[in-house]
Short mmCIF file of C-alpha atoms and ligand atoms in Angstrom, two decimals:
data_model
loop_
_atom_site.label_atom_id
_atom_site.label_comp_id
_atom_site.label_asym_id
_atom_site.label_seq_id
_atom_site.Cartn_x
_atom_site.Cartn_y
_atom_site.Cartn_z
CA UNK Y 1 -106.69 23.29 5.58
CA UNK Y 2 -108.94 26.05 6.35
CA UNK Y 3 -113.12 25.74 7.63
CA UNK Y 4 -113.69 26.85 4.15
CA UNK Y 5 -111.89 24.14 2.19
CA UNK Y 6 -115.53 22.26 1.89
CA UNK Y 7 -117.63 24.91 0.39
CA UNK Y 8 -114.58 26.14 -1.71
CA UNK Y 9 -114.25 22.64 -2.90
CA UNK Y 10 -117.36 21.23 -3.46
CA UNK Y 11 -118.53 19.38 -6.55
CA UNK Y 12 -120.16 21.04 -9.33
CA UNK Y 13 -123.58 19.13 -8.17
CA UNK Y 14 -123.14 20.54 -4.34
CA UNK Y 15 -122.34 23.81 -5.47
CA UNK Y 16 -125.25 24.09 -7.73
CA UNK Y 17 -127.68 23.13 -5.26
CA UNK Y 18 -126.66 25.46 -3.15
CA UNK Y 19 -127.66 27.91 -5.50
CA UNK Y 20 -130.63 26.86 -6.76
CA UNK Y 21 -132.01 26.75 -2.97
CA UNK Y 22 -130.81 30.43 -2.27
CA UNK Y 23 -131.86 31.98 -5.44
CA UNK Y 24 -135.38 30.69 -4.76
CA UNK Y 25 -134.98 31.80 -1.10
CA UNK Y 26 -133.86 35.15 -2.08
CA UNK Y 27 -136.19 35.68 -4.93
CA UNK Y 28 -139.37 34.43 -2.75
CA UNK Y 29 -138.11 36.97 -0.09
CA UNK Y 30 -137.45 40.32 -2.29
CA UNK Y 31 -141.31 39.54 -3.80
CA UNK Y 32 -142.51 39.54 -0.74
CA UNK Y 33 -140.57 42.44 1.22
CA UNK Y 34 -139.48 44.86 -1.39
CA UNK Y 35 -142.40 46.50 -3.45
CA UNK Y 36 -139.73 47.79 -5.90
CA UNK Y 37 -138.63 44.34 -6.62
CA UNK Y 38 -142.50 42.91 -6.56
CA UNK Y 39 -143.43 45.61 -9.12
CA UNK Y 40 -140.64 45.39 -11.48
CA UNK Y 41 -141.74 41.16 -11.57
CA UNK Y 42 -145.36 41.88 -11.96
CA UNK Y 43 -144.48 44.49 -15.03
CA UNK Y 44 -143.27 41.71 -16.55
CA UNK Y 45 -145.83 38.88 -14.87
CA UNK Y 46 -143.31 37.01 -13.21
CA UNK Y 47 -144.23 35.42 -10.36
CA UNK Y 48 -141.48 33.74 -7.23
CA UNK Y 49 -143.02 30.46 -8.23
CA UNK Y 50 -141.75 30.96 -12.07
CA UNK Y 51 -137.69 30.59 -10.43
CA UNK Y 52 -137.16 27.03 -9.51
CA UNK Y 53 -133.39 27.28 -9.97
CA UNK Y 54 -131.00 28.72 -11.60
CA UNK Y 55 -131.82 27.86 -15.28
CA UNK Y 56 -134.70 30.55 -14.64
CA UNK Y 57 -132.23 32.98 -13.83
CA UNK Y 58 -132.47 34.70 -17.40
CA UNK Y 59 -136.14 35.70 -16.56
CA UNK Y 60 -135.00 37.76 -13.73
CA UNK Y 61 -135.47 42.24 -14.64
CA UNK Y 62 -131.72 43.43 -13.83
CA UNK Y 63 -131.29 45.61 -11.41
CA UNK Y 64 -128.50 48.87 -12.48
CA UNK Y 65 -127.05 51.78 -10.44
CA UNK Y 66 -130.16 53.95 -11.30
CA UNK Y 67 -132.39 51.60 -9.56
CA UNK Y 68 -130.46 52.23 -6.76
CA UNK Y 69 -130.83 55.85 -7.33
CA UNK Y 70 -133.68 55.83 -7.65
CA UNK Y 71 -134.90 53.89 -4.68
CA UNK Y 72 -132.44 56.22 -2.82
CA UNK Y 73 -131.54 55.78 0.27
CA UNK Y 74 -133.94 52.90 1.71
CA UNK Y 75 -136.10 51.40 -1.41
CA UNK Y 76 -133.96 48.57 -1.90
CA UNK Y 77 -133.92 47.72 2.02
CA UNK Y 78 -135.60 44.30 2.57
CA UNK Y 79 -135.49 44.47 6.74
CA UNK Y 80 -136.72 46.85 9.30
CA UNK Y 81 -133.92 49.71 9.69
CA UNK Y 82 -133.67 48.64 12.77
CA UNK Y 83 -132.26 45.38 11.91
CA UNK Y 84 -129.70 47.17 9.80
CA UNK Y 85 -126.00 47.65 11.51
CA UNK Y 86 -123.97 49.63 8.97
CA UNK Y 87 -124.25 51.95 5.89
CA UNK Y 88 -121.66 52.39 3.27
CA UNK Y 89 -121.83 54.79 0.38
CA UNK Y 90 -120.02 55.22 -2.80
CA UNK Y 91 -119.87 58.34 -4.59
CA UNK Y 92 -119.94 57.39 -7.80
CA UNK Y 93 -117.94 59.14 -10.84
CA UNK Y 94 -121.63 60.43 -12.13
CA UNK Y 95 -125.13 61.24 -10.46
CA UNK Y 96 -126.15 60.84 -7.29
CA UNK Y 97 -124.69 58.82 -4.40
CA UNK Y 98 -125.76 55.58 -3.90
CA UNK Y 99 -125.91 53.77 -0.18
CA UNK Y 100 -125.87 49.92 0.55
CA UNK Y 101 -127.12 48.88 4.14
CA UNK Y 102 -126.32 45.50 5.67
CA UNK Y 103 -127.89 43.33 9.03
CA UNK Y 104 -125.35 41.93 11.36
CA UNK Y 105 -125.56 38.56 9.24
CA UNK Y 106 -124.74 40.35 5.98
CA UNK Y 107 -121.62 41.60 8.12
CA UNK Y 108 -120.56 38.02 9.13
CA UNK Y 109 -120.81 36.60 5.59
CA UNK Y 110 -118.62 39.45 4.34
CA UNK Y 111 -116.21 38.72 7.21
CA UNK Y 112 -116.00 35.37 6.12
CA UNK Y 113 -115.96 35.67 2.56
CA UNK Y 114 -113.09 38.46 2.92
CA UNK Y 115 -111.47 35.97 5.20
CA UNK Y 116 -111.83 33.49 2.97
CA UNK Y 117 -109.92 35.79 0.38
CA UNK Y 118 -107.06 36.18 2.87
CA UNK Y 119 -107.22 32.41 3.33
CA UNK Y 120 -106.33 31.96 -0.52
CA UNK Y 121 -103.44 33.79 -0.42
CA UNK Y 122 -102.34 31.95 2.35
CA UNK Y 123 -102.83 34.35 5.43
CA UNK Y 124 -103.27 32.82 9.05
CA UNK Y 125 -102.85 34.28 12.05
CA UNK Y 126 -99.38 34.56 12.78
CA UNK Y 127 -99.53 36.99 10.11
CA UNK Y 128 -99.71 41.02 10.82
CA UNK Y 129 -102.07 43.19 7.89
CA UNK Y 130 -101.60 46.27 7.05
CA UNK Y 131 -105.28 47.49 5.52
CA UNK Y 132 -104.68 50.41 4.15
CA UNK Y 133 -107.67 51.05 2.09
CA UNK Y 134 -109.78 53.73 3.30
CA UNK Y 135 -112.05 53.51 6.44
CA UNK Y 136 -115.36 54.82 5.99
CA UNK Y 137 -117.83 54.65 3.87
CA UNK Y 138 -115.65 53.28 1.33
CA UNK Y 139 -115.81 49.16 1.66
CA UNK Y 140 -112.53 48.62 1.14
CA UNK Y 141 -111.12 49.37 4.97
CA UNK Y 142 -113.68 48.07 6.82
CA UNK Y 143 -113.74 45.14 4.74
CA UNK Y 144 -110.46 43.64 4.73
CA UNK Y 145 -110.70 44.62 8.48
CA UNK Y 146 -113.11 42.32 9.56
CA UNK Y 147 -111.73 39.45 7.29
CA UNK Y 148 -108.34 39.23 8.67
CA UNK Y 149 -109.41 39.57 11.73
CA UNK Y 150 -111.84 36.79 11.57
CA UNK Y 151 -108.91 34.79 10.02
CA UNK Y 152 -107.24 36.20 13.58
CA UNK Y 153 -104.22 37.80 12.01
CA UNK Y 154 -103.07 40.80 13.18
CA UNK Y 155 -104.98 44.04 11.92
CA UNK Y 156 -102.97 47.44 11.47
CA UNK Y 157 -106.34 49.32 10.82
CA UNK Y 158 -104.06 52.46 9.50
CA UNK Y 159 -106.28 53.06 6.05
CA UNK Y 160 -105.46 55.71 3.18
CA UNK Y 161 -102.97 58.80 3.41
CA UNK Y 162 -100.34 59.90 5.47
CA UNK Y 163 -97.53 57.95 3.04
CA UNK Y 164 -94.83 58.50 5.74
CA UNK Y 165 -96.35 57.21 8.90
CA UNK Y 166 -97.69 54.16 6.57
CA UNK Y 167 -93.83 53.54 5.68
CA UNK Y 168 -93.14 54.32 9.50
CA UNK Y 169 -95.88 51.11 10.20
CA UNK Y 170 -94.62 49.00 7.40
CA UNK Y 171 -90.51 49.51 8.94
CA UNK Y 172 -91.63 49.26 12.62
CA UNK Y 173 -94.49 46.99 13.19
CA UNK Y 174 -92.89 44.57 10.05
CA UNK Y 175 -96.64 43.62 8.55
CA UNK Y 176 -96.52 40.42 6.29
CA UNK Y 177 -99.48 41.50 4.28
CA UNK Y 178 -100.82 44.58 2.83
CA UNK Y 179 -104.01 45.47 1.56
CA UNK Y 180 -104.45 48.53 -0.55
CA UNK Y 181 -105.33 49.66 -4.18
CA UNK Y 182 -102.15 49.14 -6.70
CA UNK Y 183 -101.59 52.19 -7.26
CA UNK Y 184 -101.24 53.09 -4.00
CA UNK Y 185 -98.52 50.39 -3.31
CA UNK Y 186 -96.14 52.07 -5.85
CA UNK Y 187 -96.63 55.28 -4.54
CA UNK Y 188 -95.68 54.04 -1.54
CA UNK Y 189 -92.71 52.11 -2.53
CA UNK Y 190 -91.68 55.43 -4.05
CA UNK Y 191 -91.73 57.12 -0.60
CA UNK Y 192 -90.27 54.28 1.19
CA UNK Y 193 -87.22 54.54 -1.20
CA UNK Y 194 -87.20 58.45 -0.81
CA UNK Y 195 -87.19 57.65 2.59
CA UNK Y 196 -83.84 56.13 2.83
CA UNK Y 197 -84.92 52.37 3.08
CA UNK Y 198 -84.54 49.67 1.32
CA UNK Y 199 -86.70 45.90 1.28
CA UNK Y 200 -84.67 44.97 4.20
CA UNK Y 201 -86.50 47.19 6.17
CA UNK Y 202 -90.10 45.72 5.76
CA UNK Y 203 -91.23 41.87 5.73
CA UNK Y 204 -93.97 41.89 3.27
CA UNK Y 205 -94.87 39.00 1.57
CA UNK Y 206 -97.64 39.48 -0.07
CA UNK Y 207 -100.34 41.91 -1.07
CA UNK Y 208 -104.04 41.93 -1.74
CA UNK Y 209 -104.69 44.55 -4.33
CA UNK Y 210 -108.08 45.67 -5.92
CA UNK Y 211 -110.54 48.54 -6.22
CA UNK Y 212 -109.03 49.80 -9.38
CA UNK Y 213 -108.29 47.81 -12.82
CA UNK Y 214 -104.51 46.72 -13.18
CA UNK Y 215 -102.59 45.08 -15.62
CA UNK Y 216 -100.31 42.26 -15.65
CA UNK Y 217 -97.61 43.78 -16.46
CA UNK Y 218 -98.64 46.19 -13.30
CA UNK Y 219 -98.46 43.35 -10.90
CA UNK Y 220 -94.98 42.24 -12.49
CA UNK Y 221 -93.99 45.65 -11.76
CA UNK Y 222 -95.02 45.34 -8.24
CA UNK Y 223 -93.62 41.63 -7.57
CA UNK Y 224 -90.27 42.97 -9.18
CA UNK Y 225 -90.15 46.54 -7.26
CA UNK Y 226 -91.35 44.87 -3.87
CA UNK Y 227 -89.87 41.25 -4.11
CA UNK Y 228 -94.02 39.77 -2.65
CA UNK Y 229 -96.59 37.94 -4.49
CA UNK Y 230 -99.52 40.79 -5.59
CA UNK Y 231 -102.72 39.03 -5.52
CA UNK Y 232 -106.26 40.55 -7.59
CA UNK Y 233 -108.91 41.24 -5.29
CA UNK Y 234 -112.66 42.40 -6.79
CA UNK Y 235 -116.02 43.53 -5.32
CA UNK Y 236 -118.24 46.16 -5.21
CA UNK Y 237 -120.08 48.14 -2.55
CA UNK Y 238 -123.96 46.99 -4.14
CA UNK Y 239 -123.00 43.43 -3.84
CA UNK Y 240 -121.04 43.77 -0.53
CA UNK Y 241 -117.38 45.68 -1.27
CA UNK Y 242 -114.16 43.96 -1.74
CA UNK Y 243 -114.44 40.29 -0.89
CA UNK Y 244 -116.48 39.19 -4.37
CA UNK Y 245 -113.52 37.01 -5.81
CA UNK Y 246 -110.43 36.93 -5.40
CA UNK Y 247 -107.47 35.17 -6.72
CA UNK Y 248 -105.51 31.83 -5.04
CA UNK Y 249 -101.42 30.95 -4.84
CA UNK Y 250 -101.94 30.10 -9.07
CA UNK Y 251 -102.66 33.54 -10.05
CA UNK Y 252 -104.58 32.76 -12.62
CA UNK Y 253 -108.19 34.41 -12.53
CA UNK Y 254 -110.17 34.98 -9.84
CA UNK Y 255 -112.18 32.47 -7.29
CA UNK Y 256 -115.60 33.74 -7.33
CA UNK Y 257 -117.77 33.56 -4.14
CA UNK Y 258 -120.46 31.68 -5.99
CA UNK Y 259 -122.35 30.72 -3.06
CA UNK Y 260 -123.30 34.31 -1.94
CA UNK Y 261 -122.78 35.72 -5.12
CA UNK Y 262 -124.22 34.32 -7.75
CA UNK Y 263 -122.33 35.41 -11.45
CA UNK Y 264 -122.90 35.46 -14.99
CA UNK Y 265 -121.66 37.27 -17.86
CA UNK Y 266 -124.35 39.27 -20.30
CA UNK Y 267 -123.76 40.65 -23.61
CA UNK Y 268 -122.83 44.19 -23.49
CA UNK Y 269 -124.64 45.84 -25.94
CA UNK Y 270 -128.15 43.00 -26.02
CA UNK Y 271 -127.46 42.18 -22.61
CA UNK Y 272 -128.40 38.36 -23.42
CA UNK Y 273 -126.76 35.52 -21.03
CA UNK Y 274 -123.51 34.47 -22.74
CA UNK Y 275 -121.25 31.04 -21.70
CA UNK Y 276 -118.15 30.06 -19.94
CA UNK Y 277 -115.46 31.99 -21.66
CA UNK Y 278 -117.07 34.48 -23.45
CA UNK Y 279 -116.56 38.05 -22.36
CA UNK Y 280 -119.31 40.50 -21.58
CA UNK Y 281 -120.25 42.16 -18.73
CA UNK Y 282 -120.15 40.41 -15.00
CA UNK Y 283 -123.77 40.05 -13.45
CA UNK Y 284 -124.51 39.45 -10.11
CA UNK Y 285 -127.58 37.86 -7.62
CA UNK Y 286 -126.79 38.17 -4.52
CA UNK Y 287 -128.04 34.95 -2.88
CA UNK Y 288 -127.18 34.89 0.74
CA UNK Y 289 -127.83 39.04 1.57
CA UNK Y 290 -130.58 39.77 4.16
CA UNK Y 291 -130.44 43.46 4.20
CA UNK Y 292 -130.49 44.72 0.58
CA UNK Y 293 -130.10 41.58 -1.39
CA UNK Y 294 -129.30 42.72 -5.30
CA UNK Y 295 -131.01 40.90 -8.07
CA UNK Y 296 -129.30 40.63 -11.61
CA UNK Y 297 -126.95 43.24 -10.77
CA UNK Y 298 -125.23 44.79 -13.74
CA UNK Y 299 -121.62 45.66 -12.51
CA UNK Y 300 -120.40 47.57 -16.09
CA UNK Y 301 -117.31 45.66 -14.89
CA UNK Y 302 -115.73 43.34 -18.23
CA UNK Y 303 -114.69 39.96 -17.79
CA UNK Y 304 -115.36 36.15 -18.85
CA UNK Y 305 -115.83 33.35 -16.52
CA UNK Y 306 -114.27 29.88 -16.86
CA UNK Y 307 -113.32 26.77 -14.69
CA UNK Y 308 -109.94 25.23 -14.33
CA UNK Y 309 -108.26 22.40 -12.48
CA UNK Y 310 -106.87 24.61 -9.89
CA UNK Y 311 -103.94 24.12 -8.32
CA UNK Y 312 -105.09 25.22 -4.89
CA UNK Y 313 -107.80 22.68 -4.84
CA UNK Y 314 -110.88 25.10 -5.42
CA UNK Y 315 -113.45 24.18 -7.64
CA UNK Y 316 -115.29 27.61 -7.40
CA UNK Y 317 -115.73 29.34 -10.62
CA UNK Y 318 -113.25 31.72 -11.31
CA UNK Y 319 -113.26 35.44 -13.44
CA UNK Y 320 -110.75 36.54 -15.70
CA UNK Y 321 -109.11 39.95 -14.00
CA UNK Y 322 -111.51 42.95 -14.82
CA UNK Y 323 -109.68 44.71 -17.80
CA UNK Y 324 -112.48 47.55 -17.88
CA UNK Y 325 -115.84 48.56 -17.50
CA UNK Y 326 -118.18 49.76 -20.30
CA UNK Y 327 -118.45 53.42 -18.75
CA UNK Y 328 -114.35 53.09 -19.13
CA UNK Y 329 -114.33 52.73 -22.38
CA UNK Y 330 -112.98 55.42 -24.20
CA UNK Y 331 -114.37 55.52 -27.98
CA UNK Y 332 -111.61 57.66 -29.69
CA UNK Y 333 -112.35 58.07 -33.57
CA UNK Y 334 -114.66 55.34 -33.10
CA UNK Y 335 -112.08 52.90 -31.51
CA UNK Y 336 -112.78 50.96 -28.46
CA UNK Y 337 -110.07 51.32 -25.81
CA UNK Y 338 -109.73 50.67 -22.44
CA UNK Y 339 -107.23 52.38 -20.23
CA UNK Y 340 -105.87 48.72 -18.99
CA UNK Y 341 -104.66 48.13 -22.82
CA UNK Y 342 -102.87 51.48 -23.10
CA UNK Y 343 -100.88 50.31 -18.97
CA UNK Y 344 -100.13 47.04 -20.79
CA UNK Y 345 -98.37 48.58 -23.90
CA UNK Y 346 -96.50 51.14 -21.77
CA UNK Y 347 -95.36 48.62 -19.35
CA UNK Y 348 -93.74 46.56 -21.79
CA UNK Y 349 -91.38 49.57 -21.33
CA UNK Y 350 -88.61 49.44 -18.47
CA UNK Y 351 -87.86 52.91 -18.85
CA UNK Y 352 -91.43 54.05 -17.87
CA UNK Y 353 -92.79 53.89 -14.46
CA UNK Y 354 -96.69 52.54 -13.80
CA UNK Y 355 -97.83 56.09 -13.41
CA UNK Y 356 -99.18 57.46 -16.30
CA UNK Y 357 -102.80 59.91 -16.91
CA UNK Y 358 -104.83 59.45 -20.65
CA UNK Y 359 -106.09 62.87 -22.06
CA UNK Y 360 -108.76 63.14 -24.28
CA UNK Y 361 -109.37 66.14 -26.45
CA UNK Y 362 -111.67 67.09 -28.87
CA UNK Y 363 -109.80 69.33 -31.54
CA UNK Y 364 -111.12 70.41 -34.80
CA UNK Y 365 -114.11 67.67 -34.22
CA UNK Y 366 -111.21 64.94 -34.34
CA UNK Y 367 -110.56 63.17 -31.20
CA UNK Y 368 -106.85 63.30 -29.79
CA UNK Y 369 -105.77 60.66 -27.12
CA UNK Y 370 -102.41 62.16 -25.42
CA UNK Y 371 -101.12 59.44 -22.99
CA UNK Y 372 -98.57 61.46 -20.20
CA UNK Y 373 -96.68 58.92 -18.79
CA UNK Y 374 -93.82 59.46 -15.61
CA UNK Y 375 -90.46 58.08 -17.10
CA UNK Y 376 -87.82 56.77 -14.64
CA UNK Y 377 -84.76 58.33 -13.11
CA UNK Y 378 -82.40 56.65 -14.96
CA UNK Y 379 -83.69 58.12 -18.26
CA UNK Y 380 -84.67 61.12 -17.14
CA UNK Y 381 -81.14 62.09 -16.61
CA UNK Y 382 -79.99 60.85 -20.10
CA UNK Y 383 -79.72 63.06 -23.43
CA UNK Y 384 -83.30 64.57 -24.89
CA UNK Y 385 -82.49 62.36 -28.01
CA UNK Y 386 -82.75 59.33 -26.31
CA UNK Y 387 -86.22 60.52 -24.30
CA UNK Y 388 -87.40 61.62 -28.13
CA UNK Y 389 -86.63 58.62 -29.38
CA UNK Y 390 -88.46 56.55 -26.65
CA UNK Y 391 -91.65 58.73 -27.11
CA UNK Y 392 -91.91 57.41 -31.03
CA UNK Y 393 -90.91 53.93 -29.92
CA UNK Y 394 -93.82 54.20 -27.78
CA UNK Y 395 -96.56 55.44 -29.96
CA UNK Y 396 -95.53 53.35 -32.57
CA UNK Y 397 -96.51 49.84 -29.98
CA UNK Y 398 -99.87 51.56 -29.13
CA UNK Y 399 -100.64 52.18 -33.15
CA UNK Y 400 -100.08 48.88 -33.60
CA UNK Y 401 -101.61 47.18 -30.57
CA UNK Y 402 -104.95 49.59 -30.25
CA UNK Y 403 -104.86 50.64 -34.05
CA UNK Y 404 -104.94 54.45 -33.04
CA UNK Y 405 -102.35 57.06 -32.91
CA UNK Y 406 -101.39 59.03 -29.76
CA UNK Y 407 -99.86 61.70 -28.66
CA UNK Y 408 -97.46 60.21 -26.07
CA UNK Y 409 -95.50 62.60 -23.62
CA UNK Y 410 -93.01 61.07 -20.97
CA UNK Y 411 -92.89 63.59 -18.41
CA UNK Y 412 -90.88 63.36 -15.19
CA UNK Y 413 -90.87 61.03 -12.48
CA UNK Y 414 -93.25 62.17 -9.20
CA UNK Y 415 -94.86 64.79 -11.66
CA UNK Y 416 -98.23 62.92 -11.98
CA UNK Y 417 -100.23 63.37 -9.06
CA UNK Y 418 -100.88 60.33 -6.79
CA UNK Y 419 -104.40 58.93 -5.14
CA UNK Y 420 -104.32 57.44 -1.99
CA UNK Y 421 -107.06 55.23 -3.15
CA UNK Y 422 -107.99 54.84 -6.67
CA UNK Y 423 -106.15 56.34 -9.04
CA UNK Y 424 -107.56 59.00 -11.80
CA UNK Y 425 -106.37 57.42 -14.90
CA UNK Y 426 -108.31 59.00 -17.51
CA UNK Y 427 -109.06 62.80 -18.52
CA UNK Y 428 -111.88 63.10 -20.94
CA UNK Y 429 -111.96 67.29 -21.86
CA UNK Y 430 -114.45 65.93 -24.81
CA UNK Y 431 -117.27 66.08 -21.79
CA UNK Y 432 -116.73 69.64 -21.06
O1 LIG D 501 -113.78 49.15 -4.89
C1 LIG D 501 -114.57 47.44 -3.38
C2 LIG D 501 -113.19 46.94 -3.24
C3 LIG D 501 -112.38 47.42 -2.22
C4 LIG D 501 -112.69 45.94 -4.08
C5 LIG D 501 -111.10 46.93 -2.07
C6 LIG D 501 -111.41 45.43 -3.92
C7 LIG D 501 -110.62 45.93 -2.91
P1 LIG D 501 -116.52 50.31 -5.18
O2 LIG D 501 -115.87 51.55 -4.68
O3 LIG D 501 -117.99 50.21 -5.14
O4 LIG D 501 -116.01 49.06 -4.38
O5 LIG D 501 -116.00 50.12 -6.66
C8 LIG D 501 -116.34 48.97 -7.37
O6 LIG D 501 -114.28 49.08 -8.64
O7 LIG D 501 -117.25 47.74 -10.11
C9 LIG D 501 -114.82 47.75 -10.50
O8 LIG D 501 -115.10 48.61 -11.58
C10 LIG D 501 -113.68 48.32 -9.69
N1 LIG D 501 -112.88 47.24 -9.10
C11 LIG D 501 -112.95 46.73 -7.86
N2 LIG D 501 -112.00 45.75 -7.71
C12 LIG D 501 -111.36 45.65 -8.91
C13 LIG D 501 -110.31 44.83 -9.41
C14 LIG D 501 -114.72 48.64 -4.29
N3 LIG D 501 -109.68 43.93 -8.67
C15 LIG D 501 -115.71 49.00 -8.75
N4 LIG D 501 -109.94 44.99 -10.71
C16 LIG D 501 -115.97 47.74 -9.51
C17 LIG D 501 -110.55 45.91 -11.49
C18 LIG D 501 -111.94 46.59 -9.80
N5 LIG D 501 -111.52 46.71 -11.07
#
């Protein structure tokens, strides 16, 4: 039983009030500290004293990326600076950066809800972490850090790059948990292996893998490769980094931190408040944050909440895994498709390997989707027949899964280049 086990577990009634008093708070204190926020209410005359709980949520302006751009680097800041203790930054894919600024009690609640992540997967402190997300001003290091050590594990702070001396860590110092982005966790089972060792070298047990979409047939892959239980992790720097939800012992969807973050799922194209189980796009009020608190937050990230009897005990809502965002959406001849559809349909195939790069091109005014994807050894020493053969076998399932024909190419293992953090999954040429 962890400290957390009462908030995790508290009635629907508890939970909601909870809520309802820290959305008021928080609204009340972005009116009166944050002229950005105050103007954006009065535009629409709306008023702190018009939110009296959640059901008023709706009336709330959203907040998106370009307000944060716009506001850049301090508008959003609700404190003095000098009450602010740390800056992260994320580049962004497009535009300008964007920075998020937290006090020392915005760091605490991210410790604990990050600890609380670590919690669900059943890390205490006997156990060693290896966090090797990036340190910096990505979230990711820095926040598993301070969560497993507020858990008081055992932190190996060693974050991205440098594959070998991670597999050194991982074989020497025998870690029991490792934090990093999917992608990266194949890569560096692939250079453990290359290595010489085998699983009997390392103890892992389990790791806590986010910052990038993934299938389910991607964490098969990894339970089956690396013989541990791969657990979903989501966040996002604006609403604090990773530490958002995350998923329990049932993997199935993920716990959301609904008292400090405060979710719902709009429509994507009207942007109207949709119910449990219907998907749209993930919203979120921050409702405990002192130093930048985010109202209505659109996150482009697609999911669908909805409530179970969990297993693990936890009542908190939970979120489907993120299969896309709507920036990720590729439209190709006026088909919807997200790159975690196109992972699925190739990992249905045990000759392929997870690693695999969509190309868009514009040709002739005709879109043409070529999906490169890194077969394994095995095949890749067989008879070009049987590698042809594959590649129509293949195109064929994603015709008749995403209704569009592609161009698929298997290409040879290690010959699509790796990330040490998120991956690069899609090539759009249409852009350029
Ligand atoms: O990626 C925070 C993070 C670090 C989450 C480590 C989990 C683990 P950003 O760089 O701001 O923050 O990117 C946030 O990444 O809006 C999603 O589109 C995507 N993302 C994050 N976690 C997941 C996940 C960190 N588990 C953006 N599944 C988000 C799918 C994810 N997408």
């Amino acid at each position: 039983m962890s400290i957390w086990d009462k908030i995790e577990s508290a009635s629907a009634d508890e939970m909601r009030s909870i809520q309802d008093k820290r959305l008021v708070e928080t609204v009340e204190y972005v009116y009166d500290r944050v002229p950005y926020y105050r103007k954006k209410m009065e535009d629409i005359d709306l008023y702190p004293e018009d939110i009296k709980s959640c059901d008023d949520l709706y009336k709330l302006p959203f907040t998106t990326k370009d307000d944060l751009r716009d506001t850049y680097p301090y508008g959003l800041v609700a404190v003095d600076l000098d009450e602010i203790v740390r800056i992260h930054a994320s580049s962004g894919t497009t535009g300008k950066r964007i920075v998020v600024a937290y006090t020392k009690e915005d760091i605490d609640t991210w410790s604990d809800v990050m600890a609380r992540c670590f919690a669900r997967i059943e890390t205490d402190s006997k156990d060693i972490v290896h966090v090797a997300y990036g340190y910096g001003l990505f979230t990711g290091g820095l926040g598993a850090h301070y969560g497993a050590e507020k858990l008081g594990a055992t932190v190996i702070p060693i974050s991205g790059g440098n594959s070998r001396r991670q597999v050194e860590f991982l074989t020497d110092l025998k870690p029991t948990v490792i934090a990093c982005t999917p992608s990266y966790m194949l890569h560096l089972y692939e250079v453990m292996i290359d290595a010489g060792y085998t699983l009997d070298d390392i103890s892992l047990k389990a790791g806590i893998f986010g910052a990038e979409p993934w299938s389910e047939n991607m964490r098969k892959e990894i339970e089956r490769l690396l013989k541990i239980k791969a657990y979903d992790i989501y966040g996002l720097s604006e609403i604090t980094g990773p530490g958002v939800a995350s998923e329990c012992i049932a993997q199935n969807g993920l716990h959301i931190n609904e008292d400090c973050y405060l979710p719902e799922i709009v429509d994507v194209i009207d942007h109207k408040p949709l119910g449990l189980n219907e998907q749209g796009e993930i919203v979120f009020t921050t409702i405990k944050k002192k130093g930048m608190p985010l109202i209505r937050y659109r996150t482009k990230d697609i999911t669908k909440l909805f409530k179970d009897d969990c297993i693990c005990g936890r009542t908190l809502v939970k979120m489907e895994r993120v299969t896309g965002r709507t920036d990720d959406m590729l439209i190709i001849r006026g088909v919807n498709v997200f790159p975690s559809q196109i992972e699925s349909v190739l990992l249905e195939f045990s000759q392929l390997t997870p690693n695999y790069q969509i190309i868009v091109d514009r040709i002739n005014m005709m879109d043409v989707l070529n999906i490169h994807v890194e077969m394994n050894e095995n095949l890749f020493t067989d008879e070009v027949k049987k590698i042809e053969s594959l590649e129509k076998s293949i195109t064929g399932a994603i015709e008749s899964v995403l209704g569009i024909s592609a161009k698929v190419k298997l290409v040879e293992p290690k010959s699509i280049e790796r990330s040490e953090g998120k991956a690069v999954r899609i090539i759009d040429r249409r852009k350029i």
